[in-house]
Coordinates of C-alpha atoms in Angstrom, one line a residue:
M1 CA -147.0 -55.9 33.9
I2 CA -148.3 -57.9 36.8
W3 CA -149.3 -61.5 36.7
S4 CA -150.2 -64.1 39.2
R5 CA -148.0 -66.9 40.4
E6 CA -151.0 -69.2 39.7
R7 CA -150.0 -69.0 36.0
G8 CA -146.6 -70.5 36.7
G9 CA -144.3 -69.5 33.9
A10 CA -146.4 -66.7 32.5
E11 CA -143.7 -64.1 33.1
T12 CA -141.2 -66.1 31.2
T13 CA -143.6 -66.6 28.3
V14 CA -144.5 -63.0 28.0
V15 CA -140.9 -61.7 28.3
T16 CA -139.8 -64.3 25.7
A17 CA -142.6 -63.2 23.4
F18 CA -141.6 -59.6 23.9
Y19 CA -138.0 -60.1 23.0
S20 CA -138.9 -62.4 20.2
L21 CA -141.2 -59.8 18.6
I22 CA -138.4 -57.2 18.9
L23 CA -136.0 -59.6 17.3
M24 CA -138.4 -60.5 14.5
T25 CA -139.2 -56.9 13.8
S26 CA -135.5 -56.0 13.6
A27 CA -134.7 -59.0 11.4
L28 CA -137.4 -58.3 8.9
R29 CA -136.6 -54.6 8.7
S30 CA -132.9 -55.3 8.3
L31 CA -133.6 -57.8 5.6
W32 CA -135.7 -55.3 3.7
F33 CA -133.0 -52.6 3.9
L34 CA -130.1 -55.0 3.0
I35 CA -131.7 -56.4 -0.1
P36 CA -130.6 -54.3 -3.1
R37 CA -133.5 -52.2 -4.3
S38 CA -132.7 -53.1 -7.9
L39 CA -133.7 -56.8 -7.1
I40 CA -137.1 -56.0 -5.8
A41 CA -138.2 -52.9 -7.8
T42 CA -137.4 -51.1 -11.0
T43 CA -137.8 -47.7 -9.5
Y44 CA -137.1 -46.2 -6.1
T45 CA -140.6 -44.7 -5.6
P46 CA -143.6 -47.1 -5.6
T47 CA -144.9 -48.0 -9.0
P48 CA -148.2 -49.7 -9.6
M49 CA -147.8 -53.3 -10.8
M50 CA -150.3 -56.1 -11.5
A51 CA -149.5 -59.6 -10.5
F52 CA -148.1 -61.9 -13.2
D53 CA -147.4 -59.0 -15.5
P54 CA -144.4 -60.2 -17.6
N55 CA -143.3 -56.7 -18.4
V56 CA -142.6 -55.6 -14.8
N57 CA -140.8 -57.1 -11.7
W58 CA -144.1 -57.7 -9.9
G59 CA -142.6 -60.6 -7.8
G60 CA -140.0 -58.3 -6.3
A61 CA -142.6 -55.7 -5.4
F62 CA -144.8 -58.3 -3.9
F63 CA -142.0 -59.8 -1.8
S64 CA -141.0 -56.3 -0.7
Q65 CA -144.5 -55.5 0.5
I66 CA -144.8 -58.8 2.3
L67 CA -141.5 -58.0 4.2
V68 CA -142.8 -54.6 5.1
S69 CA -146.2 -55.8 6.2
A70 CA -144.7 -58.7 8.3
G71 CA -142.3 -56.3 10.0
S72 CA -145.1 -53.8 10.8
L73 CA -147.3 -56.7 12.2
C74 CA -144.4 -57.8 14.5
L75 CA -143.8 -54.2 15.7
F76 CA -147.5 -53.5 16.5
S77 CA -147.7 -56.9 18.2
I78 CA -145.3 -55.7 20.8
F79 CA -147.7 -53.0 22.0
I80 CA -150.7 -55.2 21.6
L81 CA -149.0 -57.7 23.9
I82 CA -148.5 -55.0 26.5
L83 CA -152.0 -53.7 26.3
V84 CA -153.6 -57.1 26.5
Y85 CA -151.7 -57.8 29.7
W86 CA -152.4 -54.4 31.1
A87 CA -156.1 -54.9 30.5
D88 CA -156.0 -58.3 32.2
I89 CA -154.2 -56.9 35.2
L90 CA -156.6 -53.9 35.6
K91 CA -159.6 -56.2 35.3
K92 CA -158.2 -58.3 38.1
Y93 CA -157.7 -55.3 40.4
F94 CA -160.9 -53.4 39.6
F95 CA -163.2 -56.4 39.1
P96 CA -161.6 -59.2 41.3
G97 CA -164.5 -61.6 40.9
A98 CA -165.0 -61.2 37.2
R99 CA -164.1 -64.0 34.8
R100 CA -161.0 -63.3 32.8
N101 CA -159.9 -64.7 29.5
K102 CA -156.3 -65.9 29.1
P103 CA -154.3 -62.8 28.0
M104 CA -152.1 -64.8 25.6
A105 CA -155.1 -66.2 23.8
T106 CA -156.6 -62.7 23.4
F107 CA -153.3 -61.5 22.1
L108 CA -153.1 -64.3 19.5
I109 CA -156.7 -63.6 18.4
L110 CA -156.0 -59.9 17.8
V111 CA -152.7 -60.5 16.0
G112 CA -154.2 -63.3 14.0
G113 CA -157.0 -60.9 12.9
L114 CA -154.4 -58.4 11.7
A115 CA -152.5 -61.2 10.0
L116 CA -155.6 -62.3 8.2
V117 CA -156.1 -58.8 6.8
Q118 CA -152.6 -58.9 5.3
I119 CA -153.1 -62.5 4.0
F120 CA -156.3 -61.5 2.2
N121 CA -154.7 -58.4 0.9
A122 CA -151.9 -60.5 -0.6
I123 CA -154.4 -62.9 -2.1
F124 CA -156.5 -60.1 -3.7
F125 CA -153.3 -58.8 -5.3
L126 CA -152.4 -62.2 -6.7
L127 CA -155.9 -62.6 -8.0
G128 CA -155.5 -59.3 -9.9
F129 CA -158.2 -57.3 -7.9
Y130 CA -155.8 -54.4 -7.6
S131 CA -152.2 -53.2 -8.1
S132 CA -149.2 -53.3 -5.8
E133 CA -149.7 -49.6 -4.8
A134 CA -153.3 -50.4 -3.9
M135 CA -152.0 -53.2 -1.8
M136 CA -149.9 -50.7 0.1
L137 CA -153.0 -48.5 0.6
V138 CA -155.0 -51.4 2.0
N139 CA -152.2 -52.1 4.5
A140 CA -151.9 -48.5 5.5
V141 CA -155.5 -48.1 6.6
P142 CA -155.6 -50.9 9.3
L143 CA -152.3 -49.7 10.7
A144 CA -153.6 -46.1 11.0
I145 CA -156.7 -47.4 12.8
V146 CA -154.7 -49.7 15.1
S147 CA -152.4 -46.8 15.9
I148 CA -155.2 -44.5 17.0
I149 CA -156.7 -47.3 19.1
C150 CA -153.3 -47.9 20.8
V151 CA -153.0 -44.2 21.6
C152 CA -156.3 -44.2 23.4
E153 CA -155.8 -47.5 25.2
I154 CA -152.2 -46.7 26.4
T155 CA -153.4 -43.4 27.8
I156 CA -156.4 -44.9 29.6
F157 CA -154.6 -48.0 30.9
S158 CA -151.5 -46.1 32.1
Q159 CA -153.7 -43.7 34.1
K160 CA -155.5 -46.6 35.8
F161 CA -152.2 -48.4 36.4
R162 CA -150.6 -45.4 38.1
T163 CA -153.7 -45.2 40.4
V164 CA -153.4 -48.9 41.3
L165 CA -149.7 -48.7 42.0
M166 CA -149.9 -45.5 44.1
T167 CA -152.8 -46.9 46.1
L168 CA -151.1 -50.2 46.8
G169 CA -147.9 -48.5 47.6
A170 CA -149.5 -46.3 50.1
I171 CA -151.4 -49.1 51.7
N172 CA -148.4 -51.4 52.0
Q173 CA -145.8 -48.7 52.6
V174 CA -143.7 -49.8 49.7
S175 CA -142.2 -47.6 47.0
T176 CA -143.7 -47.9 43.5
E177 CA -142.0 -44.9 42.1
S178 CA -139.8 -46.8 39.7
Q179 CA -142.8 -48.8 38.3
V180 CA -144.8 -45.6 37.8
K181 CA -141.9 -44.0 36.0
R182 CA -141.6 -47.0 33.6
I183 CA -145.3 -46.9 32.8
M184 CA -145.0 -43.2 32.1
W185 CA -142.0 -43.9 29.8
I186 CA -144.0 -46.5 27.9
T187 CA -147.0 -44.2 27.7
V188 CA -145.1 -41.2 26.4
T189 CA -142.9 -43.1 23.9
G190 CA -145.7 -45.3 22.8
N191 CA -148.1 -42.4 22.2
L192 CA -145.4 -40.4 20.3
F193 CA -144.8 -43.3 18.1
F194 CA -148.4 -44.2 17.4
V195 CA -149.4 -40.6 16.8
T196 CA -146.6 -40.2 14.3
R197 CA -147.5 -43.5 12.6
S198 CA -151.2 -42.8 12.5
V199 CA -150.7 -39.4 10.9
L200 CA -148.1 -40.8 8.5
E201 CA -150.4 -43.7 7.4
L202 CA -153.5 -41.4 7.2
I203 CA -151.7 -38.9 5.0
F204 CA -150.5 -41.8 2.8
A205 CA -154.0 -43.3 2.6
A206 CA -155.7 -39.9 2.0
S207 CA -153.3 -38.7 -0.7
S208 CA -153.4 -42.1 -2.5
T209 CA -157.2 -42.1 -2.4
I210 CA -157.6 -38.5 -3.6
W211 CA -155.1 -39.1 -6.4
Y212 CA -156.9 -42.3 -7.5
F213 CA -160.3 -40.5 -7.7
K214 CA -158.8 -37.6 -9.7
N215 CA -156.7 -39.7 -12.1
G216 CA -158.1 -43.2 -12.0
N217 CA -154.7 -44.7 -11.1
L218 CA -151.9 -44.5 -8.5
E219 CA -149.1 -43.8 -10.9
T220 CA -146.5 -41.1 -10.1
I221 CA -148.2 -40.1 -6.9
F222 CA -145.0 -39.8 -4.9
S223 CA -142.0 -37.9 -5.9
H224 CA -138.5 -39.0 -4.9
K225 CA -138.3 -36.3 -2.2
I226 CA -141.7 -37.0 -0.7
W227 CA -141.0 -40.8 -0.6
D228 CA -137.6 -40.0 1.1
I229 CA -139.4 -38.1 3.9
Y230 CA -142.1 -40.8 4.3
V231 CA -139.4 -43.6 4.6
W232 CA -137.2 -41.6 6.8
I233 CA -139.9 -40.7 9.3
K234 CA -141.4 -44.2 9.3
Y235 CA -138.3 -46.2 9.9
V236 CA -136.4 -43.7 12.2
S237 CA -139.5 -43.7 14.5
E238 CA -139.5 -47.5 14.5
V239 CA -135.8 -47.7 15.4
A240 CA -136.4 -45.2 18.2
I241 CA -139.3 -47.0 19.7
L242 CA -137.5 -50.4 19.6
C243 CA -134.4 -49.0 21.3
L244 CA -136.5 -47.3 24.0
M245 CA -138.6 -50.4 24.7
L246 CA -135.4 -52.5 25.0
Y247 CA -133.9 -49.8 27.3
I248 CA -137.0 -49.7 29.5
L249 CA -137.2 -53.5 29.8
Q250 CA -133.4 -54.0 30.3
S251 CA -133.1 -51.2 32.9
R252 CA -136.0 -52.8 34.8
F253 CA -134.1 -56.1 35.1
T254 CA -130.8 -54.5 35.8
K255 CA -132.2 -52.3 38.6
D256 CA -134.3 -54.9 40.2
T257 CA -131.5 -57.5 40.2
V258 CA -129.3 -55.1 42.1
T259 CA -131.9 -53.9 44.6
N260 CA -133.4 -57.3 45.3
G261 CA -130.2 -59.2 45.5
G262 CA -130.7 -61.1 42.3
G263 CA -134.5 -61.3 42.5
A264 CA -136.6 -60.0 39.7
Y265 CA -139.6 -58.5 41.3
S266 CA -140.9 -55.7 43.5
K267 CA -143.6 -57.1 45.7
I268 CA -147.2 -55.9 45.7
P269 CA -150.1 -57.7 47.4
D270 CA -152.8 -59.6 45.5
A271 CA -155.9 -57.5 45.4
Q272 CA -158.1 -60.6 45.7
E273 CA -156.6 -61.7 48.9
G274 CA -156.1 -58.3 50.5
A275 CA -153.3 -56.7 52.4
A276 CA -154.8 -57.5 55.8
Q277 CA -153.4 -61.0 55.7
N278 CA -149.8 -59.8 55.7
N279 CA -148.8 -63.0 54.1
P280 CA -145.7 -62.9 52.0
N281 CA -147.0 -65.7 49.9
S282 CA -149.9 -63.6 48.8
Y283 CA -147.6 -61.2 47.0
E284 CA -147.1 -61.2 43.3
P285 CA -144.5 -59.7 41.0
L286 CA -144.7 -56.4 39.4
V287 CA -143.1 -56.3 36.0
V288 CA -143.2 -53.4 33.6

């Protein structure tokens, strides 16, 4: 990602947010796995439960779903953060005179919208509008939609980013190969993850919906084997993408620290001021 020095500590803010989201995702997922299943559910596979039903452990199922939803929100927020800043950077270079909103404000609005969906979903469950399995279904649909959007946006933005980097590198006779490679890594790994996730959530949503219309309920829809496959694919893909994102970010800092003698950035000129000035102060950091 690139951001202007005019924003002062913007890089520190974004990198801190990036690491914090990874930490929160890991913590929430670890908590979900470490809690004994017997404490939050009576069966391994999902079982429909209504809120405040004294005959079932609905509180455990509700708590489990909140943990899963919060973890998914934090995970998706990582890529939303990247995409928001990529969009801001590209707008700066392709439309230098256009008015730009603050990227962090845009990020908070988007994540806040997804959080509201989850909050209303929890409220509707507590009010008895639908069961715990229907709550899972409602969460699956927005995640599938966001996954598809992320695939499209990552592909489009990365292509434009590579064009900008190669053009500026040619004009200023500086190598941007490492930055281009990082963007390619983010694009490939991100798309693989989101395609997998969107297919997984769409299959879950479609099968749940079809079962409901055929049987009028969501009971016994998933066998032990099918649920094992769903859980394994879902969480292994999450672990893989988190590790890859950490590796990409960490290798960026390690490499740049060595090549720049402790500095953190490769220099690329500000598109608004132009390369003709040849002024080192008009340069800004490139961070991917």
